[in-house]
Amino acid sequence: MANGVLVLGATSTIARALSARWARDGVPLHLVGRDTPELERIAQDLRIRYGSDVSVLGCDIAAGDFPQATVTAMGQHAPLRGIVWAFGTMVAAAGAADAQSLRAGAWVNFGAAPPLIEALLPLVDRQGFIAFLSSVAGDRGRQSNYVYGAAKAALSVYGLGLRHRLRGAGPSVTVLKLGVVDTRMSWGMGVPGGAADPEAVAAEVQRAIGAGKAVAYVPRRWALVMAVIRHLPEPLFNLLRI
Amino acid sequence: MGKQIEVAGWGHQMRVAADVERPETVRALESSCHGQGIARGLGRSYGDAAIAPERVWMMTRLNRMLSFRNGVLTAEAGTSLGDILRVFLPRGYTLPVTPGTQWVTLGGAVAADVHGKNHHTAGTFSRYVEEITLCTADGEMRRIGPGRDPDLFWATVGGMGLTGLILEVSLRLQAIETGYISVDYFRTRDLEETLNWFSVHDASYPFTVAWLDCLASGRSLGRAVLMGGRPTERAELSGRQPAFPMPHRTLRMPFSLPSGMLSRSVGVAFNAAYYGVHRPGAQQIEPWWKFFYPLDVVDDWHRLYGRRGFAQYQAVFPAEVGAQELAALLGRIQNARHPNFLGVLKRMGPSSPGMLSFPRAGLTLALDLPMQGEGTSRLFRELYAQTADLGGRAYLAKDSFLTPDLLQRMYPRLSEFRAVKKRVDPAGRWRSALALRLGLAGGS
Ligand SMILES: Cc1cc2nc3c(=O)[nH]c(=O)nc-3n(C[C@H](O)[C@H](O)[C@H](O)COP(=O)(O)OP(=O)(O)OC[C@H]3O[C@@H](n4cnc5c(N)ncnc54)[C@H](O)[C@@H]3O)c2cc1C
Ligand SMILES: NC(=O)c1ccc[n+]([C@@H]2O[C@H](COP(=O)([O-])OP(=O)(O)OC[C@H]3O[C@@H](n4cnc5c(N)ncnc54)[C@H](OP(=O)(O)O)[C@@H]3O)[C@@H](O)[C@H]2O)c1
């Protein structure tokens, strides 16, 4: 299985939609995450629907041997066509969260990324890609989710720094700033304008990666929304219940 | 985390606010699996079968295909039939039984034990179901089938979600040569002729159905356009035709029409157009979606009926019920001057072992009726009373107006179902608005 895509956090709904697109294109996939029975179901689905090559790898980002176990296991699949970072978890507003979930939020959304990605880097084809599913929440701290937002901001900056370092000499890095997508993460949130369909989001994400973009807002209207929110003077911003 | 939203049946005349769970992983399903409520698939049941005042488990994201061996597909219950066709038709397999829309889930197809245009030869959906995985009220995941806890299996088949959440379904697919149906069109002048047509042609066509001209009255009452179909063989196609064609995009109804706009006159036009289109005896080779799912070309077509929504009357009558009794029933709708546009008639084969399965040998009649307030309810009550008097029964997947005593008269195996329900769900966890209305919720 040469030149596969490594999907980190492959049980994510957006990741699943992305995997389906690559599978349809005949790209081998390596699905990584902590819930191996679930990964196995997703892998079976991709095999049956698209006849694709899919392998599953359990990876516990909270374990003591992280990230070495994962990196060692992935060695046999090099060179990789690309890596997608899809791990993420919503964190309650800081006032409502305990220390444990604040720590986990920072780790799952950002902390675990640098050690894992840096170690996997040598396995990625020089013409390949690394993509981070980040969030518009990182564009400006907001009362409702600034812990999550802070971690996503860190993830975005990490991605862009990596892109800067690898330019011309390594895989292309793309940071995806996703708006609200209709998955378990946003289920139950009221969203003006509605949450985007994961399959439509996956299509745009794949396009942005293919085009070698540095940053892409998906769906695109979020670029405009966030430009406004970023530039809103504080007195006005303070009036918003977001 | 659940979400407070309003859920409705396909007819959109019954709605309720519920705490809706939409599990995307098996773990999430297991951890959300507490409290009272009902499973929901794609919401294509017309009335209140897939809505509940407490919780609703939307199963559509659990739609992974898990294995395909020796023609048997095991997939999660949220997988839609349309999805299965897109994956398996190109490999020469099709659904052994399909309802009139492809946008139903495996779970919904089992829970309603759905039937299709081939019921007289193929039986119901459950005939091809080898096993299911059911999450019961005690939180257990049970593998059941006709040979493994058959009582629970046959209570779940047609049991409208009231025995638990179906997580997986193993379905035997059917090998075919092409994705086309060769269709012969016929037309008849009256009800007598329509019924005779079935007597003559059911033996020669695996797929038969009659579209009734609901506005014809008097001597033309019951005249119809009829279709007899059979799978097209490879040799019948020209070399250029792909053996397994796929449809293009569907149209979308962007908003509800104002109530009443699809009025009697539109009905006249619709029926007349449909009636005029087909030349009798002309054979056509039609792609699968055109033959099986003519209504699916427009998404959300229920919006044609406006905000007040619509209801469907579907009943099946014992074989003894003939043209005279049916004519009286159709006459009653016309006398009520209640608009109705779509009428479908078909002769069914023998019943399935499902305790609450709808089909039985005899004629089935389905009519869409736009909701017009109390007049519509009254009409339904009358039709149902007459149906029960004729020994017929109404289809729970379409129903909004049955009462507990009518249910008792129509479903003779109700007590068997109740016994199983009591065994696996003593506290009455699984309950829909339909179950509450019909006294099927159980518990104390
Ligand atoms: C245009 C149209 C044409 C139709 N034609 C036919 C036809 O020809 N023949 C026919 O038989 N029916 C027909 N139907 C009815 C339809 O097939 C049934 O109502 C079917 O049950 C809908 O499936 P669903 O996935 O939408 O389920 P829903 O409508 O969401 O639910 C229906 C029932 O199934 C239960 N259910 C759903 N998923 C699960 C699960 N995972 N576990 C346990 N219970 C579950 C629900 O609790 C509910 O009681 C038609 C409907 C439409 C809209
Ligand atoms: N949905 C949105 O609205 C939205 C908006 C902006 C950005 N995003 C980002 O896009 C990515 C994918 O989103 P999604 O909505 O598809 O997410 P999702 O379905 O909730 O999936 C999240 C993924 O992260 C994993 N994960 C969560 N907590 C973990 C933990 N403590 N340890 C290990 N793994 C953990 C999950 O694994 P398990 O299955 O094992 O739990 C899953 O693989 C995420 O990074 C998310 O932050 C989403």
PDB file of N, CA, C and O and ligand atoms in Angstrom, chain A residues 8-15 32-35 38 59-62 85-90 104 108-109 133-137 148 152 155 176-186 189 195, chain B residues 24-25 27, ligand 2:
ATOM      1  N   LEU A   8      -5.715  11.061  10.841  1.00  0.00           N
ATOM      2  CA  LEU A   8      -5.605  11.063  12.302  1.00  0.00           C
ATOM      3  C   LEU A   8      -6.914  11.568  12.898  1.00  0.00           C
ATOM      4  O   LEU A   8      -7.324  12.696  12.626  1.00  0.00           O
ATOM      5  N   GLY A   9      -7.563  10.706  13.669  1.00  0.00           N
ATOM      6  CA  GLY A   9      -8.900  11.058  14.158  1.00  0.00           C
ATOM      7  C   GLY A   9      -9.945  10.662  13.134  1.00  0.00           C
ATOM      8  O   GLY A   9     -10.875  11.404  12.840  1.00  0.00           O
ATOM      9  N   ALA A  10      -9.769   9.467  12.565  1.00  0.00           N
ATOM     10  CA  ALA A  10     -10.573   9.049  11.416  1.00  0.00           C
ATOM     11  C   ALA A  10     -12.024   8.742  11.755  1.00  0.00           C
ATOM     12  O   ALA A  10     -12.845   8.557  10.862  1.00  0.00           O
ATOM     13  N   THR A  11     -12.361   8.683  13.039  1.00  0.00           N
ATOM     14  CA  THR A  11     -13.780   8.493  13.373  1.00  0.00           C
ATOM     15  C   THR A  11     -14.552   9.807  13.321  1.00  0.00           C
ATOM     16  O   THR A  11     -15.767   9.811  13.480  1.00  0.00           O
ATOM     17  N   SER A  12     -13.859  10.908  13.116  1.00  0.00           N
ATOM     18  CA  SER A  12     -14.564  12.186  12.960  1.00  0.00           C
ATOM     19  C   SER A  12     -15.441  12.110  11.717  1.00  0.00           C
ATOM     20  O   SER A  12     -15.086  11.495  10.714  1.00  0.00           O
ATOM     21  N   THR A  13     -16.602  12.724  11.792  1.00  0.00           N
ATOM     22  CA  THR A  13     -17.553  12.649  10.686  1.00  0.00           C
ATOM     23  C   THR A  13     -17.011  13.342   9.440  1.00  0.00           C
ATOM     24  O   THR A  13     -17.191  12.865   8.323  1.00  0.00           O
ATOM     25  N   ILE A  14     -16.327  14.465   9.652  1.00  0.00           N
ATOM     26  CA  ILE A  14     -15.746  15.158   8.495  1.00  0.00           C
ATOM     27  C   ILE A  14     -14.628  14.301   7.898  1.00  0.00           C
ATOM     28  O   ILE A  14     -14.522  14.142   6.681  1.00  0.00           O
ATOM     29  N   ALA A  15     -13.818  13.707   8.776  1.00  0.00           N
ATOM     30  CA  ALA A  15     -12.740  12.842   8.299  1.00  0.00           C
ATOM     31  C   ALA A  15     -13.302  11.668   7.512  1.00  0.00           C
ATOM     32  O   ALA A  15     -12.754  11.267   6.479  1.00  0.00           O
ATOM     33  N   VAL A  32      -6.594   6.206  11.695  1.00  0.00           N
ATOM     34  CA  VAL A  32      -5.979   6.222  13.018  1.00  0.00           C
ATOM     35  C   VAL A  32      -6.934   6.860  14.027  1.00  0.00           C
ATOM     36  O   VAL A  32      -7.588   7.856  13.738  1.00  0.00           O
ATOM     37  N   GLY A  33      -6.996   6.259  15.217  1.00  0.00           N
ATOM     38  CA  GLY A  33      -7.822   6.822  16.274  1.00  0.00           C
ATOM     39  C   GLY A  33      -7.817   5.905  17.480  1.00  0.00           C
ATOM     40  O   GLY A  33      -7.150   4.871  17.479  1.00  0.00           O
ATOM     41  N   ARG A  34      -8.589   6.303  18.505  1.00  0.00           N
ATOM     42  CA  ARG A  34      -8.551   5.509  19.734  1.00  0.00           C
ATOM     43  C   ARG A  34      -9.614   4.416  19.754  1.00  0.00           C
ATOM     44  O   ARG A  34      -9.503   3.449  20.490  1.00  0.00           O
ATOM     45  N   ASP A  35     -10.649   4.580  18.931  1.00  0.00           N
ATOM     46  CA  ASP A  35     -11.784   3.653  18.996  1.00  0.00           C
ATOM     47  C   ASP A  35     -11.667   2.652  17.839  1.00  0.00           C
ATOM     48  O   ASP A  35     -12.282   2.812  16.791  1.00  0.00           O
ATOM     49  N   GLU A  38     -14.714   1.053  16.036  1.00  0.00           N
ATOM     50  CA  GLU A  38     -15.392   2.034  15.198  1.00  0.00           C
ATOM     51  C   GLU A  38     -14.595   2.270  13.910  1.00  0.00           C
ATOM     52  O   GLU A  38     -15.167   2.347  12.814  1.00  0.00           O
ATOM     53  N   CYS A  59      -4.577   4.306  18.151  1.00  0.00           N
ATOM     54  CA  CYS A  59      -3.600   5.272  18.638  1.00  0.00           C
ATOM     55  C   CYS A  59      -4.238   6.026  19.785  1.00  0.00           C
ATOM     56  O   CYS A  59      -5.287   6.638  19.624  1.00  0.00           O
ATOM     57  N   ASP A  60      -3.624   5.938  20.945  1.00  0.00           N
ATOM     58  CA  ASP A  60      -4.173   6.632  22.097  1.00  0.00           C
ATOM     59  C   ASP A  60      -3.286   7.827  22.395  1.00  0.00           C
ATOM     60  O   ASP A  60      -2.166   7.667  22.885  1.00  0.00           O
ATOM     61  N   ILE A  61      -3.796   9.021  22.096  1.00  0.00           N
ATOM     62  CA  ILE A  61      -2.943  10.199  22.262  1.00  0.00           C
ATOM     63  C   ILE A  61      -2.691  10.514  23.736  1.00  0.00           C
ATOM     64  O   ILE A  61      -1.864  11.354  24.059  1.00  0.00           O
ATOM     65  N   ALA A  62      -3.394   9.795  24.615  1.00  0.00           N
ATOM     66  CA  ALA A  62      -3.175  10.014  26.045  1.00  0.00           C
ATOM     67  C   ALA A  62      -2.195   8.987  26.626  1.00  0.00           C
ATOM     68  O   ALA A  62      -1.846   9.061  27.798  1.00  0.00           O
ATOM     69  N   TRP A  85      -5.046  15.909   9.901  1.00  0.00           N
ATOM     70  CA  TRP A  85      -5.262  15.983  11.345  1.00  0.00           C
ATOM     71  C   TRP A  85      -6.729  16.332  11.577  1.00  0.00           C
ATOM     72  O   TRP A  85      -7.173  17.430  11.225  1.00  0.00           O
ATOM     73  N   ALA A  86      -7.485  15.384  12.157  1.00  0.00           N
ATOM     74  CA  ALA A  86      -8.917  15.651  12.383  1.00  0.00           C
ATOM     75  C   ALA A  86      -9.292  15.563  13.855  1.00  0.00           C
ATOM     76  O   ALA A  86     -10.439  15.803  14.211  1.00  0.00           O
ATOM     77  N   PHE A  87      -8.326  15.201  14.719  1.00  0.00           N
ATOM     78  CA  PHE A  87      -8.649  15.140  16.141  1.00  0.00           C
ATOM     79  C   PHE A  87      -9.199  16.474  16.606  1.00  0.00           C
ATOM     80  O   PHE A  87      -8.722  17.538  16.196  1.00  0.00           O
ATOM     81  N   GLY A  88     -10.167  16.431  17.463  1.00  0.00           N
ATOM     82  CA  GLY A  88     -10.699  17.672  18.008  1.00  0.00           C
ATOM     83  C   GLY A  88     -11.825  17.365  18.961  1.00  0.00           C
ATOM     84  O   GLY A  88     -12.470  16.323  18.866  1.00  0.00           O
ATOM     85  N   THR A  89     -12.025  18.249  19.896  1.00  0.00           N
ATOM     86  CA  THR A  89     -13.137  18.057  20.820  1.00  0.00           C
ATOM     87  C   THR A  89     -13.613  19.416  21.307  1.00  0.00           C
ATOM     88  O   THR A  89     -12.814  20.335  21.485  1.00  0.00           O
ATOM     89  N   MET A  90     -14.915  19.550  21.482  1.00  0.00           N
ATOM     90  CA  MET A  90     -15.459  20.809  21.953  1.00  0.00           C
ATOM     91  C   MET A  90     -15.187  20.924  23.454  1.00  0.00           C
ATOM     92  O   MET A  90     -15.222  19.929  24.161  1.00  0.00           O
ATOM     93  N   ALA A 104      -7.483  18.333  28.777  1.00  0.00           N
ATOM     94  CA  ALA A 104      -7.766  17.431  27.652  1.00  0.00           C
ATOM     95  C   ALA A 104      -8.089  18.240  26.402  1.00  0.00           C
ATOM     96  O   ALA A 104      -7.636  17.911  25.304  1.00  0.00           O
ATOM     97  N   VAL A 108      -6.052  17.525  23.052  1.00  0.00           N
ATOM     98  CA  VAL A 108      -6.663  16.881  21.882  1.00  0.00           C
ATOM     99  C   VAL A 108      -6.697  17.852  20.700  1.00  0.00           C
ATOM    100  O   VAL A 108      -6.439  17.473  19.565  1.00  0.00           O
ATOM    101  N   ASN A 109      -7.019  19.114  20.975  1.00  0.00           N
ATOM    102  CA  ASN A 109      -7.168  20.076  19.879  1.00  0.00           C
ATOM    103  C   ASN A 109      -5.843  20.599  19.353  1.00  0.00           C
ATOM    104  O   ASN A 109      -5.741  20.980  18.199  1.00  0.00           O
ATOM    105  N   LEU A 133      -7.463  20.160  10.203  1.00  0.00           N
ATOM    106  CA  LEU A 133      -8.836  20.636  10.341  1.00  0.00           C
ATOM    107  C   LEU A 133      -8.882  21.537  11.567  1.00  0.00           C
ATOM    108  O   LEU A 133      -8.968  21.088  12.693  1.00  0.00           O
ATOM    109  N   SER A 134      -8.757  22.815  11.301  1.00  0.00           N
ATOM    110  CA  SER A 134      -8.795  23.790  12.377  1.00  0.00           C
ATOM    111  C   SER A 134     -10.169  24.464  12.357  1.00  0.00           C
ATOM    112  O   SER A 134     -11.110  23.922  11.762  1.00  0.00           O
ATOM    113  N   SER A 135     -10.271  25.616  12.988  1.00  0.00           N
ATOM    114  CA  SER A 135     -11.607  26.178  13.130  1.00  0.00           C
ATOM    115  C   SER A 135     -11.605  27.694  13.091  1.00  0.00           C
ATOM    116  O   SER A 135     -10.633  28.341  13.503  1.00  0.00           O
ATOM    117  N   VAL A 136     -12.728  28.248  12.638  1.00  0.00           N
ATOM    118  CA  VAL A 136     -12.891  29.704  12.684  1.00  0.00           C
ATOM    119  C   VAL A 136     -12.879  30.194  14.135  1.00  0.00           C
ATOM    120  O   VAL A 136     -12.646  31.370  14.400  1.00  0.00           O
ATOM    121  N   ALA A 137     -13.099  29.281  15.065  1.00  0.00           N
ATOM    122  CA  ALA A 137     -13.119  29.664  16.481  1.00  0.00           C
ATOM    123  C   ALA A 137     -11.763  30.210  16.922  1.00  0.00           C
ATOM    124  O   ALA A 137     -11.666  30.914  17.928  1.00  0.00           O
ATOM    125  N   TYR A 148     -11.377  26.160  23.447  1.00  0.00           N
ATOM    126  CA  TYR A 148     -11.341  25.455  22.164  1.00  0.00           C
ATOM    127  C   TYR A 148     -10.697  26.350  21.109  1.00  0.00           C
ATOM    128  O   TYR A 148      -9.791  25.938  20.372  1.00  0.00           O
ATOM    129  N   LYS A 152      -7.329  25.861  18.810  1.00  0.00           N
ATOM    130  CA  LYS A 152      -7.407  25.846  17.351  1.00  0.00           C
ATOM    131  C   LYS A 152      -6.533  26.953  16.753  1.00  0.00           C
ATOM    132  O   LYS A 152      -5.933  26.762  15.688  1.00  0.00           O
ATOM    133  N   LEU A 155      -3.179  25.559  16.764  1.00  0.00           N
ATOM    134  CA  LEU A 155      -3.056  24.566  15.695  1.00  0.00           C
ATOM    135  C   LEU A 155      -2.839  25.260  14.344  1.00  0.00           C
ATOM    136  O   LEU A 155      -1.979  24.855  13.554  1.00  0.00           O
ATOM    137  N   LEU A 176      -7.240  24.328   7.373  1.00  0.00           N
ATOM    138  CA  LEU A 176      -8.641  24.502   7.043  1.00  0.00           C
ATOM    139  C   LEU A 176      -9.353  25.158   8.206  1.00  0.00           C
ATOM    140  O   LEU A 176      -9.384  24.604   9.305  1.00  0.00           O
ATOM    141  N   LYS A 177      -9.872  26.342   7.983  1.00  0.00           N
ATOM    142  CA  LYS A 177     -10.658  26.984   9.029  1.00  0.00           C
ATOM    143  C   LYS A 177     -12.123  26.680   8.765  1.00  0.00           C
ATOM    144  O   LYS A 177     -12.745  27.298   7.893  1.00  0.00           O
ATOM    145  N   LEU A 178     -12.607  25.711   9.500  1.00  0.00           N
ATOM    146  CA  LEU A 178     -13.972  25.254   9.253  1.00  0.00           C
ATOM    147  C   LEU A 178     -14.974  26.086  10.036  1.00  0.00           C
ATOM    148  O   LEU A 178     -14.746  26.431  11.196  1.00  0.00           O
ATOM    149  N   GLY A 179     -16.080  26.381   9.381  1.00  0.00           N
ATOM    150  CA  GLY A 179     -17.219  26.977  10.080  1.00  0.00           C
ATOM    151  C   GLY A 179     -17.996  25.865  10.751  1.00  0.00           C
ATOM    152  O   GLY A 179     -17.478  24.764  10.933  1.00  0.00           O
ATOM    153  N   VAL A 180     -19.234  26.132  11.096  1.00  0.00           N
ATOM    154  CA  VAL A 180     -19.995  25.097  11.798  1.00  0.00           C
ATOM    155  C   VAL A 180     -20.427  24.008  10.811  1.00  0.00           C
ATOM    156  O   VAL A 180     -21.029  24.288   9.774  1.00  0.00           O
ATOM    157  N   VAL A 181     -20.085  22.780  11.140  1.00  0.00           N
ATOM    158  CA  VAL A 181     -20.394  21.646  10.282  1.00  0.00           C
ATOM    159  C   VAL A 181     -21.355  20.726  11.043  1.00  0.00           C
ATOM    160  O   VAL A 181     -21.223  20.558  12.264  1.00  0.00           O
ATOM    161  N   ASP A 182     -22.276  20.128  10.309  1.00  0.00           N
ATOM    162  CA  ASP A 182     -23.325  19.332  10.948  1.00  0.00           C
ATOM    163  C   ASP A 182     -22.812  17.951  11.378  1.00  0.00           C
ATOM    164  O   ASP A 182     -22.982  16.961  10.670  1.00  0.00           O
ATOM    165  N   THR A 183     -22.151  17.908  12.538  1.00  0.00           N
ATOM    166  CA  THR A 183     -21.667  16.645  13.090  1.00  0.00           C
ATOM    167  C   THR A 183     -22.044  16.585  14.564  1.00  0.00           C
ATOM    168  O   THR A 183     -22.647  17.504  15.095  1.00  0.00           O
ATOM    169  N   ARG A 184     -21.596  15.520  15.228  1.00  0.00           N
ATOM    170  CA  ARG A 184     -21.918  15.399  16.655  1.00  0.00           C
ATOM    171  C   ARG A 184     -21.356  16.579  17.441  1.00  0.00           C
ATOM    172  O   ARG A 184     -21.869  16.941  18.496  1.00  0.00           O
ATOM    173  N   MET A 185     -20.265  17.188  16.930  1.00  0.00           N
ATOM    174  CA  MET A 185     -19.647  18.291  17.659  1.00  0.00           C
ATOM    175  C   MET A 185     -20.577  19.501  17.749  1.00  0.00           C
ATOM    176  O   MET A 185     -20.622  20.193  18.754  1.00  0.00           O
ATOM    177  N   SER A 186     -21.345  19.726  16.681  1.00  0.00           N
ATOM    178  CA  SER A 186     -22.207  20.907  16.661  1.00  0.00           C
ATOM    179  C   SER A 186     -23.671  20.564  16.925  1.00  0.00           C
ATOM    180  O   SER A 186     -24.510  21.455  17.003  1.00  0.00           O
ATOM    181  N   MET A 189     -26.275  22.752  18.864  1.00  0.00           N
ATOM    182  CA  MET A 189     -26.022  24.198  18.823  1.00  0.00           C
ATOM    183  C   MET A 189     -26.994  24.825  17.830  1.00  0.00           C
ATOM    184  O   MET A 189     -27.199  24.302  16.750  1.00  0.00           O
ATOM    185  N   ALA A 195     -25.881  24.555   9.907  1.00  0.00           N
ATOM    186  CA  ALA A 195     -24.577  23.914   9.878  1.00  0.00           C
ATOM    187  C   ALA A 195     -24.349  23.296   8.507  1.00  0.00           C
ATOM    188  O   ALA A 195     -25.277  22.801   7.883  1.00  0.00           O
TER     189      ALA A 195
ATOM    190  N   GLU B  24     -23.474   8.997  16.003  1.00  0.00           N
ATOM    191  CA  GLU B  24     -22.651   8.802  14.800  1.00  0.00           C
ATOM    192  C   GLU B  24     -21.678   7.648  14.962  1.00  0.00           C
ATOM    193  O   GLU B  24     -20.974   7.296  14.021  1.00  0.00           O
ATOM    194  N   THR B  25     -21.601   7.111  16.184  1.00  0.00           N
ATOM    195  CA  THR B  25     -20.763   5.939  16.415  1.00  0.00           C
ATOM    196  C   THR B  25     -21.566   4.970  17.283  1.00  0.00           C
ATOM    197  O   THR B  25     -22.537   5.367  17.927  1.00  0.00           O
ATOM    198  N   ARG B  27     -20.566   3.578  19.941  1.00  0.00           N
ATOM    199  CA  ARG B  27     -20.396   3.991  21.337  1.00  0.00           C
ATOM    200  C   ARG B  27     -21.377   5.086  21.712  1.00  0.00           C
ATOM    201  O   ARG B  27     -21.978   5.086  22.779  1.00  0.00           O
TER     202      ARG B  27
HETATM  203  N1  LIG C   2     -18.074  20.123  13.469  1.00  0.00           N
HETATM  204  C1  LIG C   2     -17.786  21.391  13.449  1.00  0.00           C
HETATM  205  O1  LIG C   2     -18.679  22.235  13.493  1.00  0.00           O
HETATM  206  C2  LIG C   2     -16.348  21.851  13.376  1.00  0.00           C
HETATM  207  C3  LIG C   2     -16.126  23.208  13.209  1.00  0.00           C
HETATM  208  C4  LIG C   2     -14.810  23.653  13.124  1.00  0.00           C
HETATM  209  C5  LIG C   2     -13.774  22.741  13.227  1.00  0.00           C
HETATM  210  N2  LIG C   2     -14.038  21.418  13.411  1.00  0.00           N
HETATM  211  C6  LIG C   2     -12.874  20.541  13.570  1.00  0.00           C
HETATM  212  O2  LIG C   2     -12.843  19.570  12.529  1.00  0.00           O
HETATM  213  C7  LIG C   2     -12.353  18.335  13.050  1.00  0.00           C
HETATM  214  C8  LIG C   2     -13.351  17.259  12.776  1.00  0.00           C
HETATM  215  O3  LIG C   2     -14.600  17.660  13.288  1.00  0.00           O
HETATM  216  P1  LIG C   2     -15.875  16.678  13.415  1.00  0.00           P
HETATM  217  O4  LIG C   2     -17.022  17.561  13.647  1.00  0.00           O
HETATM  218  O5  LIG C   2     -15.872  15.739  12.303  1.00  0.00           O
HETATM  219  O6  LIG C   2     -15.469  15.984  14.778  1.00  0.00           O
HETATM  220  P2  LIG C   2     -16.013  14.698  15.509  1.00  0.00           P
HETATM  221  O7  LIG C   2     -16.913  13.930  14.637  1.00  0.00           O
HETATM  222  O8  LIG C   2     -16.472  15.132  16.835  1.00  0.00           O
HETATM  223  O9  LIG C   2     -14.619  13.876  15.669  1.00  0.00           O
HETATM  224  C9  LIG C   2     -13.609  14.267  16.535  1.00  0.00           C
HETATM  225  C10 LIG C   2     -12.442  13.330  16.427  1.00  0.00           C
HETATM  226  O10 LIG C   2     -11.548  13.588  17.514  1.00  0.00           O
HETATM  227  C11 LIG C   2     -11.407  12.416  18.312  1.00  0.00           C
HETATM  228  N3  LIG C   2     -11.299  12.738  19.723  1.00  0.00           N
HETATM  229  C12 LIG C   2     -12.078  13.576  20.438  1.00  0.00           C
HETATM  230  N4  LIG C   2     -11.685  13.592  21.718  1.00  0.00           N
HETATM  231  C13 LIG C   2     -10.632  12.745  21.805  1.00  0.00           C
HETATM  232  C14 LIG C   2      -9.772  12.335  22.872  1.00  0.00           C
HETATM  233  N5  LIG C   2      -9.942  12.822  24.100  1.00  0.00           N
HETATM  234  N6  LIG C   2      -8.807  11.453  22.600  1.00  0.00           N
HETATM  235  C15 LIG C   2      -8.648  10.963  21.367  1.00  0.00           C
HETATM  236  N7  LIG C   2      -9.415  11.309  20.327  1.00  0.00           N
HETATM  237  C16 LIG C   2     -10.396  12.190  20.544  1.00  0.00           C
HETATM  238  C17 LIG C   2     -12.649  11.621  18.044  1.00  0.00           C
HETATM  239  O11 LIG C   2     -12.425  10.271  18.353  1.00  0.00           O
HETATM  240  P3  LIG C   2     -13.576   9.320  18.995  1.00  0.00           P
HETATM  241  O12 LIG C   2     -14.495   8.973  17.889  1.00  0.00           O
HETATM  242  O13 LIG C   2     -12.841   8.168  19.510  1.00  0.00           O
HETATM  243  O14 LIG C   2     -14.274  10.145  20.050  1.00  0.00           O
HETATM  244  C18 LIG C   2     -12.831  11.877  16.554  1.00  0.00           C
HETATM  245  O15 LIG C   2     -11.945  11.099  15.809  1.00  0.00           O
HETATM  246  C19 LIG C   2     -12.107  18.558  14.537  1.00  0.00           C
HETATM  247  O16 LIG C   2     -10.767  18.852  14.743  1.00  0.00           O
HETATM  248  C20 LIG C   2     -12.954  19.762  14.844  1.00  0.00           C
HETATM  249  O17 LIG C   2     -12.424  20.508  15.930  1.00  0.00           O
HETATM  250  C21 LIG C   2     -15.294  20.965  13.483  1.00  0.00           C
END
